[in-house]
PDB file of C-alpha atoms and ligand atoms in Angstrom:
ATOM      1  CA  MET A   1      96.627  64.836 115.131  1.00 94.00           C
ATOM      2  CA  LEU A   2      97.816  68.450 115.579  1.00 98.00           C
ATOM      3  CA  LYS A   3      95.436  71.061 117.082  1.00 98.00           C
ATOM      4  CA  PHE A   4      95.842  74.794 116.489  1.00 98.00           C
ATOM      5  CA  GLU A   5      94.644  77.819 118.531  1.00 98.00           C
ATOM      6  CA  VAL A   6      95.342  81.485 117.558  1.00 98.00           C
ATOM      7  CA  VAL A   7      96.073  84.031 120.271  1.00 98.00           C
ATOM      8  CA  PRO A   8      96.464  87.518 118.763  1.00 97.00           C
ATOM      9  CA  VAL A   9      99.267  89.421 120.541  1.00 97.00           C
ATOM     10  CA  THR A  10     101.021  92.832 120.465  1.00 95.00           C
ATOM     11  CA  PRO A  11      99.606  96.112 119.132  1.00 94.00           C
ATOM     12  CA  PHE A  12      99.894  94.566 115.604  1.00 96.00           C
ATOM     13  CA  ALA A  13      97.467  91.777 116.519  1.00 97.00           C
ATOM     14  CA  GLN A  14      99.895  89.144 115.424  1.00 98.00           C
ATOM     15  CA  ASN A  15      98.469  85.567 115.297  1.00 98.00           C
ATOM     16  CA  ALA A  16     100.694  83.759 117.811  1.00 98.00           C
ATOM     17  CA  THR A  17      99.706  80.161 117.347  1.00 98.00           C
ATOM     18  CA  LEU A  18      99.538  77.380 119.924  1.00 98.00           C
ATOM     19  CA  VAL A  19      99.981  74.026 118.250  1.00 98.00           C
ATOM     20  CA  TRP A  20      99.848  70.685 120.079  1.00 98.00           C
ATOM     21  CA  CYS A  21      99.625  66.909 119.595  1.00 98.00           C
ATOM     22  CA  ASP A  22      96.243  65.830 120.983  1.00 97.00           C
ATOM     23  CA  GLU A  23      97.625  62.502 122.040  1.00 97.00           C
ATOM     24  CA  THR A  24     100.727  63.468 123.987  1.00 98.00           C
ATOM     25  CA  LEU A  25      99.755  67.174 124.683  1.00 98.00           C
ATOM     26  CA  GLU A  26     103.272  68.226 123.639  1.00 98.00           C
ATOM     27  CA  ALA A  27     102.962  71.836 122.401  1.00 98.00           C
ATOM     28  CA  ALA A  28     104.906  74.578 120.559  1.00 98.00           C
ATOM     29  CA  ILE A  29     104.136  78.236 120.200  1.00 98.00           C
ATOM     30  CA  ILE A  30     104.616  79.682 116.674  1.00 99.00           C
ATOM     31  CA  ASP A  31     105.598  83.313 116.701  1.00 98.00           C
ATOM     32  CA  PRO A  32     105.433  84.440 120.442  1.00 98.00           C
ATOM     33  CA  GLY A  33     105.627  88.163 119.492  1.00 97.00           C
ATOM     34  CA  GLY A  34     104.754  89.303 123.051  1.00 97.00           C
ATOM     35  CA  GLU A  35     102.290  88.997 125.882  1.00 97.00           C
ATOM     36  CA  ILE A  36     104.021  85.808 127.132  1.00 98.00           C
ATOM     37  CA  ASP A  37     101.906  85.746 130.368  1.00 98.00           C
ATOM     38  CA  ARG A  38      98.732  85.480 128.247  1.00 97.00           C
ATOM     39  CA  LEU A  39     100.190  82.829 125.987  1.00 98.00           C
ATOM     40  CA  LEU A  40     101.295  80.752 129.027  1.00 98.00           C
ATOM     41  CA  LYS A  41      97.833  80.967 130.485  1.00 98.00           C
ATOM     42  CA  HIS A  42      96.478  79.298 127.345  1.00 98.00           C
ATOM     43  CA  VAL A  43      99.144  76.615 127.609  1.00 98.00           C
ATOM     44  CA  GLU A  44      98.191  76.046 131.300  1.00 98.00           C
ATOM     45  CA  ASN A  45      94.450  76.059 130.736  1.00 98.00           C
ATOM     46  CA  LYS A  46      94.785  73.268 128.171  1.00 97.00           C
ATOM     47  CA  GLN A  47      97.301  71.405 130.459  1.00 98.00           C
ATOM     48  CA  LEU A  48      99.782  71.281 127.578  1.00 98.00           C
ATOM     49  CA  LYS A  49     103.559  70.605 127.928  1.00 98.00           C
ATOM     50  CA  LEU A  50     105.389  73.420 126.041  1.00 98.00           C
ATOM     51  CA  VAL A  51     108.471  72.050 124.380  1.00 98.00           C
ATOM     52  CA  LYS A  52     109.373  74.303 121.476  1.00 98.00           C
ATOM     53  CA  ILE A  53     109.309  77.896 120.246  1.00 98.00           C
ATOM     54  CA  LEU A  54     108.929  78.122 116.400  1.00 99.00           C
ATOM     55  CA  LEU A  55     109.583  81.306 114.428  1.00 98.00           C
ATOM     56  CA  THR A  56     108.395  82.119 110.948  1.00 98.00           C
ATOM     57  CA  HIS A  57     110.579  85.181 110.560  1.00 98.00           C
ATOM     58  CA  GLY A  58     112.533  87.825 112.475  1.00 98.00           C
ATOM     59  CA  HIS A  59     110.108  90.701 112.714  1.00 98.00           C
ATOM     60  CA  ILE A  60     109.420  92.097 116.179  1.00 97.00           C
ATOM     61  CA  ASP A  61     105.687  91.365 116.274  1.00 97.00           C
ATOM     62  CA  HIS A  62     106.507  87.624 115.604  1.00 98.00           C
ATOM     63  CA  ALA A  63     109.847  87.093 117.515  1.00 98.00           C
ATOM     64  CA  GLY A  64     109.769  89.826 120.173  1.00 97.00           C
ATOM     65  CA  GLY A  65     108.753  87.512 122.992  1.00 97.00           C
ATOM     66  CA  ALA A  66     110.869  84.546 122.096  1.00 98.00           C
ATOM     67  CA  ALA A  67     113.896  85.326 124.363  1.00 97.00           C
ATOM     68  CA  ASP A  68     111.506  85.832 127.360  1.00 96.00           C
ATOM     69  CA  LEU A  69     109.542  82.601 126.684  1.00 98.00           C
ATOM     70  CA  LYS A  70     112.825  80.650 126.274  1.00 98.00           C
ATOM     71  CA  ALA A  71     114.223  82.013 129.507  1.00 97.00           C
ATOM     72  CA  ARG A  72     111.031  81.259 131.470  1.00 97.00           C
ATOM     73  CA  CYS A  73     110.402  77.734 130.118  1.00 98.00           C
ATOM     74  CA  GLY A  74     113.832  76.603 129.145  1.00 98.00           C
ATOM     75  CA  ILE A  75     112.792  75.412 125.693  1.00 98.00           C
ATOM     76  CA  PRO A  76     114.621  75.943 122.356  1.00 98.00           C
ATOM     77  CA  ILE A  77     113.959  78.509 119.690  1.00 98.00           C
ATOM     78  CA  ILE A  78     113.667  76.809 116.273  1.00 98.00           C
ATOM     79  CA  GLY A  79     113.728  78.814 113.055  1.00 98.00           C
ATOM     80  CA  PRO A  80     113.527  80.842 110.996  1.00 98.00           C
ATOM     81  CA  HIS A  81     115.951  80.241 108.073  1.00 98.00           C
ATOM     82  CA  LYS A  82     119.356  81.786 108.732  1.00 98.00           C
ATOM     83  CA  ASP A  83     118.864  84.496 106.114  1.00 98.00           C
ATOM     84  CA  ASP A  84     116.764  86.279 108.790  1.00 98.00           C
ATOM     85  CA  GLN A  85     119.720  86.557 111.159  1.00 98.00           C
ATOM     86  CA  PHE A  86     119.934  90.273 110.447  1.00 98.00           C
ATOM     87  CA  TRP A  87     116.349  90.847 111.573  1.00 98.00           C
ATOM     88  CA  LEU A  88     116.938  88.823 114.759  1.00 98.00           C
ATOM     89  CA  ASP A  89     120.144  90.811 115.500  1.00 98.00           C
ATOM     90  CA  GLY A  90     118.052  94.017 115.213  1.00 97.00           C
ATOM     91  CA  LEU A  91     115.188  93.022 117.549  1.00 97.00           C
ATOM     92  CA  GLY A  92     116.311  95.625 120.137  1.00 96.00           C
ATOM     93  CA  GLN A  93     116.225  98.356 117.499  1.00 96.00           C
ATOM     94  CA  GLN A  94     112.902  97.132 116.126  1.00 96.00           C
ATOM     95  CA  SER A  95     111.303  97.143 119.591  1.00 96.00           C
ATOM     96  CA  ARG A  96     112.379 100.784 120.207  1.00 96.00           C
ATOM     97  CA  MET A  97     111.218 101.798 116.761  1.00 95.00           C
ATOM     98  CA  PHE A  98     107.691 100.381 117.200  1.00 94.00           C
ATOM     99  CA  ASN A  99     107.402 101.126 120.950  1.00 93.00           C
ATOM    100  CA  PHE A 100     107.393  97.434 121.932  1.00 94.00           C
ATOM    101  CA  PRO A 101     108.748  96.211 125.216  1.00 93.00           C
ATOM    102  CA  GLU A 102     112.558  96.247 124.965  1.00 93.00           C
ATOM    103  CA  ALA A 103     113.577  93.051 123.080  1.00 93.00           C
ATOM    104  CA  GLN A 104     116.952  91.365 122.958  1.00 90.00           C
ATOM    105  CA  SER A 105     118.597  90.040 119.777  1.00 94.00           C
ATOM    106  CA  ILE A 106     118.505  86.229 119.568  1.00 96.00           C
ATOM    107  CA  THR A 107     120.235  83.441 117.803  1.00 97.00           C
ATOM    108  CA  PRO A 108     117.934  80.430 117.401  1.00 98.00           C
ATOM    109  CA  ASP A 109     119.035  77.075 118.804  1.00 98.00           C
ATOM    110  CA  GLN A 110     118.315  75.661 115.356  1.00 98.00           C
ATOM    111  CA  TRP A 111     118.009  77.326 111.969  1.00 98.00           C
ATOM    112  CA  LEU A 112     115.540  75.790 109.519  1.00 98.00           C
ATOM    113  CA  ASN A 113     115.822  74.785 105.890  1.00 98.00           C
ATOM    114  CA  ASP A 114     113.358  73.958 103.245  1.00 98.00           C
ATOM    115  CA  GLY A 115     112.221  70.311 103.663  1.00 98.00           C
ATOM    116  CA  ASP A 116     113.064  70.074 107.372  1.00 98.00           C
ATOM    117  CA  GLN A 117     110.645  68.292 109.678  1.00 98.00           C
ATOM    118  CA  ILE A 118     109.807  69.198 113.234  1.00 98.00           C
ATOM    119  CA  GLY A 119     108.439  66.468 115.478  1.00 98.00           C
ATOM    120  CA  LEU A 120     105.770  67.470 117.925  1.00 98.00           C
ATOM    121  CA  GLY A 121     104.380  64.590 119.988  1.00 97.00           C
ATOM    122  CA  LYS A 122     103.273  62.029 117.473  1.00 97.00           C
ATOM    123  CA  SER A 123     102.995  64.454 114.621  1.00 97.00           C
ATOM    124  CA  ILE A 124     105.348  66.201 112.239  1.00 97.00           C
ATOM    125  CA  LEU A 125     105.368  69.743 110.933  1.00 98.00           C
ATOM    126  CA  GLN A 126     106.906  70.246 107.542  1.00 98.00           C
ATOM    127  CA  VAL A 127     109.077  73.290 106.929  1.00 98.00           C
ATOM    128  CA  LEU A 128     108.850  75.308 103.745  1.00 98.00           C
ATOM    129  CA  HIS A 129     111.353  78.147 103.053  1.00 98.00           C
ATOM    130  CA  CYS A 130     109.211  80.966 101.601  1.00 98.00           C
ATOM    131  CA  PRO A 131     111.410  84.044 101.025  1.00 98.00           C
ATOM    132  CA  GLY A 132     109.993  87.407  99.848  1.00 98.00           C
ATOM    133  CA  HIS A 133     108.570  89.244 102.833  1.00 98.00           C
ATOM    134  CA  THR A 134     111.881  88.503 104.559  1.00 98.00           C
ATOM    135  CA  PRO A 135     114.661  86.408 103.026  1.00 98.00           C
ATOM    136  CA  GLY A 136     114.571  83.713 105.793  1.00 98.00           C
ATOM    137  CA  HIS A 137     110.766  83.396 106.185  1.00 98.00           C
ATOM    138  CA  VAL A 138     109.604  79.897 106.754  1.00 99.00           C
ATOM    139  CA  VAL A 139     106.093  78.274 106.778  1.00 99.00           C
ATOM    140  CA  PHE A 140     104.927  75.407 108.930  1.00 98.00           C
ATOM    141  CA  TYR A 141     102.643  72.782 107.414  1.00 98.00           C
ATOM    142  CA  ASP A 142     100.826  69.776 108.888  1.00 98.00           C
ATOM    143  CA  GLN A 143      99.675  67.409 106.191  1.00 97.00           C
ATOM    144  CA  LYS A 144      97.376  65.352 108.409  1.00 96.00           C
ATOM    145  CA  SER A 145      95.268  68.204 109.663  1.00 96.00           C
ATOM    146  CA  ASN A 146      95.620  70.117 106.366  1.00 97.00           C
ATOM    147  CA  MET A 147      96.710  73.261 108.301  1.00 98.00           C
ATOM    148  CA  ALA A 148      99.532  75.705 107.638  1.00 98.00           C
ATOM    149  CA  GLN A 149     100.894  78.695 109.654  1.00 98.00           C
ATOM    150  CA  VAL A 150     102.176  81.005 106.932  1.00 98.00           C
ATOM    151  CA  GLY A 151     103.300  84.064 108.940  1.00 98.00           C
ATOM    152  CA  ASP A 152     103.436  87.172 106.758  1.00 98.00           C
ATOM    153  CA  VAL A 153     103.731  85.421 103.376  1.00 98.00           C
ATOM    154  CA  LEU A 154      99.972  85.283 102.548  1.00 98.00           C
ATOM    155  CA  PHE A 155      96.853  86.745 104.049  1.00 98.00           C
ATOM    156  CA  ALA A 156      93.093  86.439 103.325  1.00 98.00           C
ATOM    157  CA  GLY A 157      92.852  88.711 100.355  1.00 97.00           C
ATOM    158  CA  SER A 158      96.385  90.063 100.534  1.00 98.00           C
ATOM    159  CA  ILE A 159     100.116  89.260 100.551  1.00 98.00           C
ATOM    160  CA  GLY A 160     103.104  90.226 102.725  1.00 98.00           C
ATOM    161  CA  ARG A 161     104.768  93.616 102.419  1.00 98.00           C
ATOM    162  CA  THR A 162     107.946  93.736 100.439  1.00 98.00           C
ATOM    163  CA  ASP A 163     109.155  97.298 101.208  1.00 97.00           C
ATOM    164  CA  PHE A 164     111.684  96.177 103.888  1.00 96.00           C
ATOM    165  CA  PRO A 165     115.403  95.761 103.460  1.00 96.00           C
ATOM    166  CA  LYS A 166     116.172  92.461 101.606  1.00 98.00           C
ATOM    167  CA  SER A 167     112.439  91.973 100.781  1.00 98.00           C
ATOM    168  CA  ASN A 168     111.701  90.768  97.243  1.00 98.00           C
ATOM    169  CA  HIS A 169     108.299  90.921  95.677  1.00 98.00           C
ATOM    170  CA  GLN A 170     109.076  88.442  92.874  1.00 97.00           C
ATOM    171  CA  ASP A 171     110.376  85.884  95.436  1.00 98.00           C
ATOM    172  CA  LEU A 172     107.166  86.325  97.481  1.00 98.00           C
ATOM    173  CA  ILE A 173     104.850  85.658  94.520  1.00 98.00           C
ATOM    174  CA  SER A 174     107.003  82.648  93.602  1.00 98.00           C
ATOM    175  CA  SER A 175     106.972  81.280  97.207  1.00 98.00           C
ATOM    176  CA  ILE A 176     103.141  81.485  97.271  1.00 98.00           C
ATOM    177  CA  LYS A 177     102.618  80.030  93.769  1.00 98.00           C
ATOM    178  CA  THR A 178     105.255  77.272  93.726  1.00 98.00           C
ATOM    179  CA  LYS A 179     105.454  76.295  97.405  1.00 98.00           C
ATOM    180  CA  LEU A 180     102.119  77.023  99.069  1.00 98.00           C
ATOM    181  CA  PHE A 181      99.408  76.614  96.389  1.00 98.00           C
ATOM    182  CA  PRO A 182     100.633  73.181  95.312  1.00 98.00           C
ATOM    183  CA  LEU A 183      99.913  71.823  98.833  1.00 98.00           C
ATOM    184  CA  GLY A 184      96.296  71.767  97.756  1.00 98.00           C
ATOM    185  CA  ASP A 185      93.205  73.988  97.581  1.00 98.00           C
ATOM    186  CA  GLN A 186      91.700  72.359 100.720  1.00 98.00           C
ATOM    187  CA  VAL A 187      94.608  73.432 102.993  1.00 98.00           C
ATOM    188  CA  GLN A 188      93.517  75.954 105.596  1.00 98.00           C
ATOM    189  CA  PHE A 189      96.072  78.527 106.689  1.00 98.00           C
ATOM    190  CA  ILE A 190      96.642  80.780 109.629  1.00 98.00           C
ATOM    191  CA  PRO A 191      98.267  84.056 108.454  1.00 98.00           C
ATOM    192  CA  GLY A 192     100.367  86.295 110.662  1.00 98.00           C
ATOM    193  CA  HIS A 193      97.449  88.760 110.882  1.00 98.00           C
ATOM    194  CA  GLY A 194      93.757  88.640 110.339  1.00 98.00           C
ATOM    195  CA  PRO A 195      91.392  85.774 109.588  1.00 98.00           C
ATOM    196  CA  ASN A 196      92.167  82.219 108.288  1.00 98.00           C
ATOM    197  CA  SER A 197      91.531  81.315 104.737  1.00 98.00           C
ATOM    198  CA  THR A 198      92.338  78.345 102.385  1.00 98.00           C
ATOM    199  CA  PHE A 199      94.816  78.185  99.558  1.00 98.00           C
ATOM    200  CA  GLY A 200      91.924  77.388  97.209  1.00 98.00           C
ATOM    201  CA  GLU A 201      90.099  80.568  98.124  1.00 97.00           C
ATOM    202  CA  GLU A 202      93.239  82.729  97.708  1.00 98.00           C
ATOM    203  CA  LYS A 203      94.129  80.935  94.426  1.00 97.00           C
ATOM    204  CA  ARG A 204      90.687  82.020  93.115  1.00 96.00           C
ATOM    205  CA  SER A 205      90.155  85.452  94.548  1.00 95.00           C
ATOM    206  CA  ASN A 206      93.284  86.981  95.979  1.00 97.00           C
ATOM    207  CA  PRO A 207      94.012  90.151  93.866  1.00 95.00           C
ATOM    208  CA  PHE A 208      97.792  89.678  94.074  1.00 96.00           C
ATOM    209  CA  VAL A 209      98.161  85.943  93.311  1.00 96.00           C
ATOM    210  CA  GLY A 210      94.646  84.799  92.304  1.00 90.00           C
ATOM    211  CA  SER A 211      93.428  83.821  88.909  1.00 86.00           C
ATOM    212  CA  LYS A 212      90.849  86.678  88.950  1.00 70.00           C
ATOM    213  CA  GLN A 213      92.628  89.768  87.750  1.00 56.00           C
ATOM    214  CA  PHE A 214      91.418  93.118  89.054  1.00 54.00           C
ATOM    215  CA  GLY A 215      91.551  96.680  87.643  1.00 46.00           C
TER     216      GLY A 215
HETATM  217 ZN1   ZN B   1     106.653  90.457 109.113  1.00 65.08          ZN
HETATM  218 ZN1   ZN B   2     103.683  90.539 111.062  1.00 65.08          ZN
END
């Protein structure tokens, strides 16, 4: 079974997520946006063996610490989908724009596609390509524990911004409604920022994609 722990990092309080197999203790960090020392402390405290870096998309608060973590631990960067290459190429520029520690552009060791599976210990994370917030955004889903890490696609009571270059509001709505919600009402998700929720709760009450219409 996979276990999840959220460690908010960067001035944007981005939910970096430690995920591990409780049988083998093999672990991955989803979206190490920064504060790598702090993230590694959590890995150490739990005596986990860090084997992978997973990225949902190429924004600085999610990907800014990936190069540093890779260099320090010698582990591969996996994801996002290759349509986010332009964001990863611009990490240096993004870091200066938002006053983050200087970041380097990265090319992942492996791009991800819809339907890919990522082994972690004795478990498997499913990959869903969910464009909209960024064109190459992916979501990681574990069927057994009913958990998903959805990055900046969906939040408790909100959805991802689509005012960036190559963002697409219609694609975002469609990603949420046709890829995430069908996974089931009971699925709990960790968003890129803020508290967890379930797809069922958002399907009912989210003002952007829920059945309850506001205004
Ligand atoms: Zn983002
Ligand atoms: Zn974000």
